[in-house]
């Protein structure tokens, strides 16, 4: 039986543990957290394994066959280099690092040593992506209008941009990653502006990050996009998460981990001869004669479970072919979002360079 280890027994670690407990072909051999009580809590929940506060000691004693690395964004580097040195396949949570040079060095080492490594972009495993990709493959999308608005996570490191990377890098990286994944192209240039001052120290002690940002993106295939995102929502009414893919004769609304809705012109309108099937008339009023055909695809799979299982299978078999978010690709999504941060800092458009 292959031995699995986990480093970082916090919120997302617990999410993965729920999945591991369904993988009866694995031994849950080691749990590590600098706060050892957390690792002990995981051992108790798993009903097996040993707790450690030092991952090197855990590697020496447990000799895991695969490892999940679930530490905060600013804690990457040494753990990965040690894991690569030992040739252990690893799954690491996004963002893989907050320093692009470090992320690039780790990605280069992974490639050089042919380590099977994946990142936690679980949304890539959702069944709705088949419908989305089919729509996009028709080649009609010219623009995307995207948003993600939520609240402030409880974890203390999140409130400081130095330790979290900021809201766009830490959270909206999921949407930015999906833009790359779905469009099948890479970002060329980003221009981001950020806003602060709405969330006070009184409301959130230690808060030092952007409340919101808006980004303009040009992609290499000519598609343009906007991303409006923030953590300012006080309640669910303000919550927002949608990516509207626009074409000249159709539209797709993509709700991350939720649904895909494709709107096309109805057959009745299309059949009308000698009449423009325009949706908007000259004065901006919607053409009442235009009939919509709506096709909805809902999320029906446990994409998080599938994501973890795909990595586990790859680590066991040595075949990484089914991993949808390989480490080197996750590096690109980090580069994409860090370019946005750079643009916020400089006030200038920034080329996304991998
Ligand atoms: N894929 C997703 O949807 C998703 C969701 C939530 C969080 N995340 C990501 O997961 C990562 C962790 O987030 P979280 O919410 O679980 O944070 P957390 O603070 O709840 O847990 C992180 C744990 O790592 C431990 N840790 C830090 N450095 C360590 C080290 N060197 N060795 C051992 N343990 C160490 C901390 O003590 C803590 O218990 C972040 O990068 C976050 O962006 C991903």
Tab-separated table of N, CA and C in Angstrom, residues 20 68 111 117 139-140 166 179 227 235 244 275 284 293 303 349:
chain	number	residue	atom	x	y	z
A	20	UNK	N	-9.062	11.816	1.240
A	20	UNK	CA	-8.137	10.695	1.483
A	20	UNK	C	-8.838	9.558	2.223
A	68	UNK	N	0.913	15.763	-0.123
A	68	UNK	CA	0.096	16.951	-0.391
A	68	UNK	C	0.671	18.098	0.430
A	111	UNK	N	10.543	19.852	-13.612
A	111	UNK	CA	10.685	19.355	-14.985
A	111	UNK	C	11.994	18.575	-15.150
A	117	UNK	N	3.939	16.271	-10.452
A	117	UNK	CA	3.509	17.332	-9.525
A	117	UNK	C	2.295	18.043	-10.095
A	139	UNK	N	-15.118	28.840	-31.784
A	139	UNK	CA	-14.239	29.909	-32.252
A	139	UNK	C	-14.848	31.281	-32.335
A	140	UNK	N	-15.925	31.508	-31.582
A	140	UNK	CA	-16.616	32.781	-31.763
A	140	UNK	C	-16.373	33.794	-30.652
A	166	UNK	N	-2.423	38.913	-1.876
A	166	UNK	CA	-3.556	39.795	-2.189
A	166	UNK	C	-4.730	38.990	-2.730
A	179	UNK	N	-9.722	31.066	-17.115
A	179	UNK	CA	-9.704	31.815	-18.377
A	179	UNK	C	-8.662	31.199	-19.310
A	227	UNK	N	-11.719	41.719	-15.499
A	227	UNK	CA	-11.948	40.972	-14.253
A	227	UNK	C	-12.138	41.978	-13.117
A	235	UNK	N	-22.078	40.579	3.016
A	235	UNK	CA	-23.030	39.459	3.091
A	235	UNK	C	-23.229	38.853	1.701
A	244	UNK	N	-18.746	36.038	-18.287
A	244	UNK	CA	-19.619	36.079	-19.463
A	244	UNK	C	-18.744	36.094	-20.716
A	275	UNK	N	-35.272	40.218	-42.188
A	275	UNK	CA	-35.291	41.005	-40.948
A	275	UNK	C	-33.997	40.735	-40.189
A	284	UNK	N	-30.515	51.138	-28.491
A	284	UNK	CA	-30.084	50.386	-27.319
A	284	UNK	C	-31.180	49.557	-26.684
A	293	UNK	N	-32.560	30.850	-27.350
A	293	UNK	CA	-32.496	29.417	-27.052
A	293	UNK	C	-31.485	29.273	-25.921
A	303	UNK	N	-15.735	17.601	-8.122
A	303	UNK	CA	-14.496	17.907	-8.861
A	303	UNK	C	-13.271	17.934	-7.941
A	349	UNK	N	0.451	49.156	-17.769
A	349	UNK	CA	0.163	47.824	-18.315
A	349	UNK	C	1.421	46.958	-18.198
